PDB file of C-alpha atoms in Angstrom:
ATOM      1  CA  THR R   1     -49.515  74.264-157.506  1.00 56.00           C
ATOM      2  CA  SER R   2     -52.315  72.039-158.629  1.00 68.00           C
ATOM      3  CA  MET R   3     -50.574  68.922-157.213  1.00 62.00           C
ATOM      4  CA  ALA R   4     -50.180  70.593-153.802  1.00 67.00           C
ATOM      5  CA  LYS R   5     -53.908  71.384-153.790  1.00 66.00           C
ATOM      6  CA  ARG R   6     -54.783  67.801-154.732  1.00 65.00           C
ATOM      7  CA  ILE R   7     -52.594  66.455-151.939  1.00 63.00           C
ATOM      8  CA  ALA R   8     -54.134  68.863-149.413  1.00 65.00           C
ATOM      9  CA  ASP R   9     -57.656  67.919-150.553  1.00 65.00           C
ATOM     10  CA  HIS R  10     -56.808  64.229-150.335  1.00 59.00           C
ATOM     11  CA  GLN R  11     -55.334  64.583-146.853  1.00 62.00           C
ATOM     12  CA  ARG R  12     -58.423  66.472-145.730  1.00 62.00           C
ATOM     13  CA  LEU R  13     -60.988  64.138-147.313  1.00 60.00           C
ATOM     14  CA  GLY R  14     -59.237  60.776-147.602  1.00 59.00           C
ATOM     15  CA  SER R  15     -59.569  57.979-145.096  1.00 55.00           C
ATOM     16  CA  LYS R  16     -56.221  57.304-143.420  1.00 49.00           C
ATOM     17  CA  SER R  17     -57.281  53.727-142.618  1.00 50.00           C
ATOM     18  CA  SER R  18     -57.896  52.751-146.224  1.00 77.00           C
ATOM     19  CA  GLU R  19     -55.202  51.083-148.293  1.00 79.00           C
ATOM     20  CA  TRP R  20     -56.594  52.881-151.340  1.00 79.00           C
ATOM     21  CA  SER R  21     -56.422  56.271-149.687  1.00 82.00           C
ATOM     22  CA  VAL R  22     -52.879  55.773-148.418  1.00 86.00           C
ATOM     23  CA  SER R  23     -51.665  54.386-151.750  1.00 86.00           C
ATOM     24  CA  GLU R  24     -53.179  57.304-153.658  1.00 86.00           C
ATOM     25  CA  LEU R  25     -51.646  59.823-151.258  1.00 88.00           C
ATOM     26  CA  ALA R  26     -48.217  58.183-151.483  1.00 91.00           C
ATOM     27  CA  MET R  27     -48.371  58.205-155.282  1.00 91.00           C
ATOM     28  CA  MET R  28     -49.435  61.859-155.389  1.00 90.00           C
ATOM     29  CA  LEU R  29     -46.601  62.799-153.038  1.00 92.00           C
ATOM     30  CA  ALA R  30     -44.089  60.869-155.143  1.00 94.00           C
ATOM     31  CA  LEU R  31     -45.326  62.428-158.383  1.00 91.00           C
ATOM     32  CA  GLY R  32     -45.333  65.843-156.707  1.00 90.00           C
ATOM     33  CA  GLY R  33     -41.658  65.436-155.831  1.00 92.00           C
ATOM     34  CA  ASP R  34     -41.999  65.057-152.043  1.00 93.00           C
ATOM     35  CA  ARG R  35     -39.893  61.909-151.832  1.00 94.00           C
ATOM     36  CA  ALA R  36     -39.623  61.820-148.025  1.00 95.00           C
ATOM     37  CA  ALA R  37     -43.376  62.163-147.461  1.00 93.00           C
ATOM     38  CA  ALA R  38     -44.075  59.606-150.203  1.00 94.00           C
ATOM     39  CA  LEU R  39     -41.814  57.084-148.485  1.00 94.00           C
ATOM     40  CA  VAL R  40     -43.516  57.719-145.118  1.00 93.00           C
ATOM     41  CA  SER R  41     -46.898  57.030-146.753  1.00 91.00           C
ATOM     42  CA  ALA R  42     -45.447  53.962-148.497  1.00 93.00           C
ATOM     43  CA  SER R  43     -44.357  52.643-145.085  1.00 93.00           C
ATOM     44  CA  GLU R  44     -47.888  53.157-143.826  1.00 89.00           C
ATOM     45  CA  LEU R  45     -49.233  51.265-146.841  1.00 89.00           C
ATOM     46  CA  GLU R  46     -46.769  48.436-146.154  1.00 89.00           C
ATOM     47  CA  ARG R  47     -48.055  48.240-142.583  1.00 87.00           C
ATOM     48  CA  LEU R  48     -51.679  48.204-143.713  1.00 84.00           C
ATOM     49  CA  ILE R  49     -51.227  45.459-146.284  1.00 82.00           C
ATOM     50  CA  SER R  50     -49.022  43.357-144.011  1.00 80.00           C
ATOM     51  CA  ASP R  51     -51.915  43.280-141.534  1.00 68.00           C
ATOM     52  CA  THR R  52     -54.202  41.632-144.101  1.00 63.00           C
ATOM     53  CA  TYR R  53     -54.513  37.881-144.573  1.00 52.00           C
ATOM     54  CA  GLN R  54     -53.369  38.011-148.191  1.00 53.00           C
ATOM     55  CA  SER R  55     -51.377  41.019-149.436  1.00 52.00           C
ATOM     56  CA  PRO R  56     -53.382  42.189-152.401  1.00 67.00           C
ATOM     57  CA  LEU R  57     -51.279  42.208-155.547  1.00 71.00           C
ATOM     58  CA  ILE R  58     -52.520  45.611-156.591  1.00 74.00           C
ATOM     59  CA  PHE R  59     -51.122  47.256-153.447  1.00 81.00           C
ATOM     60  CA  ARG R  60     -47.794  45.453-153.668  1.00 84.00           C
ATOM     61  CA  ALA R  61     -47.452  46.559-157.291  1.00 85.00           C
ATOM     62  CA  ARG R  62     -48.481  50.082-156.250  1.00 86.00           C
ATOM     63  CA  LEU R  63     -45.748  50.038-153.579  1.00 91.00           C
ATOM     64  CA  ALA R  64     -43.175  49.212-156.238  1.00 92.00           C
ATOM     65  CA  SER R  65     -44.483  52.073-158.351  1.00 92.00           C
ATOM     66  CA  ILE R  66     -44.377  54.531-155.436  1.00 95.00           C
ATOM     67  CA  TYR R  67     -40.802  53.505-154.677  1.00 96.00           C
ATOM     68  CA  ALA R  68     -39.864  53.943-158.345  1.00 95.00           C
ATOM     69  CA  TRP R  69     -41.308  57.466-158.527  1.00 95.00           C
ATOM     70  CA  ALA R  70     -39.830  58.381-155.124  1.00 96.00           C
ATOM     71  CA  SER R  71     -36.376  57.442-156.478  1.00 94.00           C
ATOM     72  CA  ASP R  72     -35.997  54.363-154.280  1.00 95.00           C
ATOM     73  CA  LYS R  73     -35.236  52.046-157.175  1.00 96.00           C
ATOM     74  CA  GLU R  74     -33.693  49.391-154.931  1.00 96.00           C
ATOM     75  CA  ARG R  75     -36.954  48.829-153.044  1.00 95.00           C
ATOM     76  CA  ALA R  76     -39.007  49.055-156.237  1.00 95.00           C
ATOM     77  CA  LEU R  77     -36.903  46.384-157.907  1.00 96.00           C
ATOM     78  CA  ARG R  78     -36.935  44.162-154.823  1.00 94.00           C
ATOM     79  CA  GLU R  79     -40.759  44.266-154.713  1.00 91.00           C
ATOM     80  CA  LEU R  80     -41.103  43.632-158.455  1.00 90.00           C
ATOM     81  CA  THR R  81     -38.668  40.722-158.302  1.00 91.00           C
ATOM     82  CA  ALA R  82     -40.710  39.146-155.498  1.00 88.00           C
ATOM     83  CA  LEU R  83     -43.972  39.689-157.394  1.00 85.00           C
ATOM     84  CA  LEU R  84     -42.627  38.175-160.607  1.00 84.00           C
ATOM     85  CA  ARG R  85     -41.327  35.081-158.839  1.00 81.00           C
ATOM     86  CA  GLU R  86     -44.360  34.523-156.655  1.00 77.00           C
ATOM     87  CA  PRO R  87     -46.747  31.884-157.964  1.00 69.00           C
ATOM     88  CA  GLY R  88     -49.937  33.409-159.268  1.00 65.00           C
ATOM     89  CA  PRO R  89     -52.528  34.289-160.110  1.00 59.00           C
ATOM     90  CA  HIS R  90     -53.336  36.743-157.347  1.00 56.00           C
ATOM     91  CA  LEU R  91     -56.660  38.106-156.235  1.00 53.00           C
ATOM     92  CA  VAL R  92     -57.097  41.775-157.016  1.00 54.00           C
ATOM     93  CA  ARG R  93     -59.908  43.600-155.247  1.00 53.00           C
ATOM     94  CA  LEU R  94     -60.720  46.921-156.850  1.00 53.00           C
ATOM     95  CA  ASP R  95     -61.974  49.923-154.891  1.00 51.00           C
ATOM     96  CA  GLU R  96     -65.491  49.329-156.203  1.00 52.00           C
ATOM     97  CA  GLY R  97     -65.453  45.822-154.734  1.00 55.00           C
ATOM     98  CA  ASP R  98     -64.936  43.916-157.995  1.00 58.00           C
ATOM     99  CA  ASP R  99     -62.587  40.955-157.823  1.00 57.00           C
ATOM    100  CA  TYR R 100     -60.454  39.400-160.526  1.00 56.00           C
ATOM    101  CA  TRP R 101     -57.389  37.198-160.766  1.00 58.00           C
ATOM    102  CA  THR R 102     -54.182  38.311-162.416  1.00 64.00           C
ATOM    103  CA  ARG R 103     -50.426  37.967-162.281  1.00 68.00           C
ATOM    104  CA  ILE R 104     -47.891  40.715-162.770  1.00 76.00           C
ATOM    105  CA  ASN R 105     -45.759  40.048-165.840  1.00 79.00           C
ATOM    106  CA  ILE R 106     -42.834  41.504-167.741  1.00 84.00           C
ATOM    107  CA  HIS R 107     -45.004  42.526-170.686  1.00 82.00           C
ATOM    108  CA  GLU R 108     -47.023  44.806-168.424  1.00 80.00           C
ATOM    109  CA  LEU R 109     -43.900  46.159-166.717  1.00 86.00           C
ATOM    110  CA  ARG R 110     -42.307  47.015-170.063  1.00 87.00           C
ATOM    111  CA  SER R 111     -45.105  49.353-171.093  1.00 86.00           C
ATOM    112  CA  CYS R 112     -46.766  50.476-167.858  1.00 84.00           C
ATOM    113  CA  LEU R 113     -46.185  54.149-167.029  1.00 87.00           C
ATOM    114  CA  GLU R 114     -46.259  53.350-163.308  1.00 87.00           C
ATOM    115  CA  PHE R 115     -42.775  51.878-163.685  1.00 91.00           C
ATOM    116  CA  PHE R 116     -41.403  54.438-166.160  1.00 93.00           C
ATOM    117  CA  PRO R 117     -38.681  55.691-163.755  1.00 95.00           C
ATOM    118  CA  LEU R 118     -37.116  52.217-163.823  1.00 95.00           C
ATOM    119  CA  GLN R 119     -36.715  52.105-167.602  1.00 93.00           C
ATOM    120  CA  GLY R 120     -33.087  52.129-168.619  1.00 93.00           C
ATOM    121  CA  ASP R 121     -31.887  50.905-165.225  1.00 96.00           C
ATOM    122  CA  PRO R 122     -29.709  47.853-165.980  1.00 97.00           C
ATOM    123  CA  ARG R 123     -31.226  45.925-163.049  1.00 96.00           C
ATOM    124  CA  PHE R 124     -34.765  46.547-164.340  1.00 96.00           C
ATOM    125  CA  GLU R 125     -33.755  45.524-167.862  1.00 94.00           C
ATOM    126  CA  ALA R 126     -32.129  42.354-166.477  1.00 94.00           C
ATOM    127  CA  LEU R 127     -35.351  41.564-164.606  1.00 92.00           C
ATOM    128  CA  LEU R 128     -37.376  41.997-167.805  1.00 92.00           C
ATOM    129  CA  ASN R 129     -34.950  39.906-169.856  1.00 92.00           C
ATOM    130  CA  ASP R 130     -34.590  37.051-167.355  1.00 89.00           C
ATOM    131  CA  PRO R 131     -36.167  33.950-168.970  1.00 85.00           C
ATOM    132  CA  LYS R 132     -37.462  32.827-165.548  1.00 82.00           C
ATOM    133  CA  ASN R 133     -39.736  35.888-165.488  1.00 80.00           C
ATOM    134  CA  ASN R 134     -41.098  35.377-169.000  1.00 74.00           C
ATOM    135  CA  ALA R 135     -44.022  33.158-168.075  1.00 60.00           C
ATOM    136  CA  PRO R 136     -46.821  32.828-170.630  1.00 59.00           C
ATOM    137  CA  LEU R 137     -49.645  35.322-170.245  1.00 51.00           C
ATOM    138  CA  PHE R 138     -52.324  32.645-170.623  1.00 52.00           C
TER     139      PHE R 138
END
């Protein structure tokens, strides 16, 4: 399949030491249906970002997304709950080296395709509807 080829190309060309590379591989594996391999890569991503001084928000949000698509909703929801309750804003460093400050919010979670597998889960809906998590965007 096309996804299998993409995963093979990524494994051949990607840098195993890069958070970006590992997060992309984990997401491809999850979307390709290889739940076990996706969770192994997610564990590697967790190790990489725990070794940094400040866990970049973008990778923690990506972890939640990987867990959601790999059918580990419990871990996805646990990570999202922590992100929503953590004071922000957080520094996000993009692959190209650009920095910006942001905070994950329920409005983004409601419409973001990365968290689509969580839609309809009563725990996810409760998280979105909890007034404590409805901080102003600005």
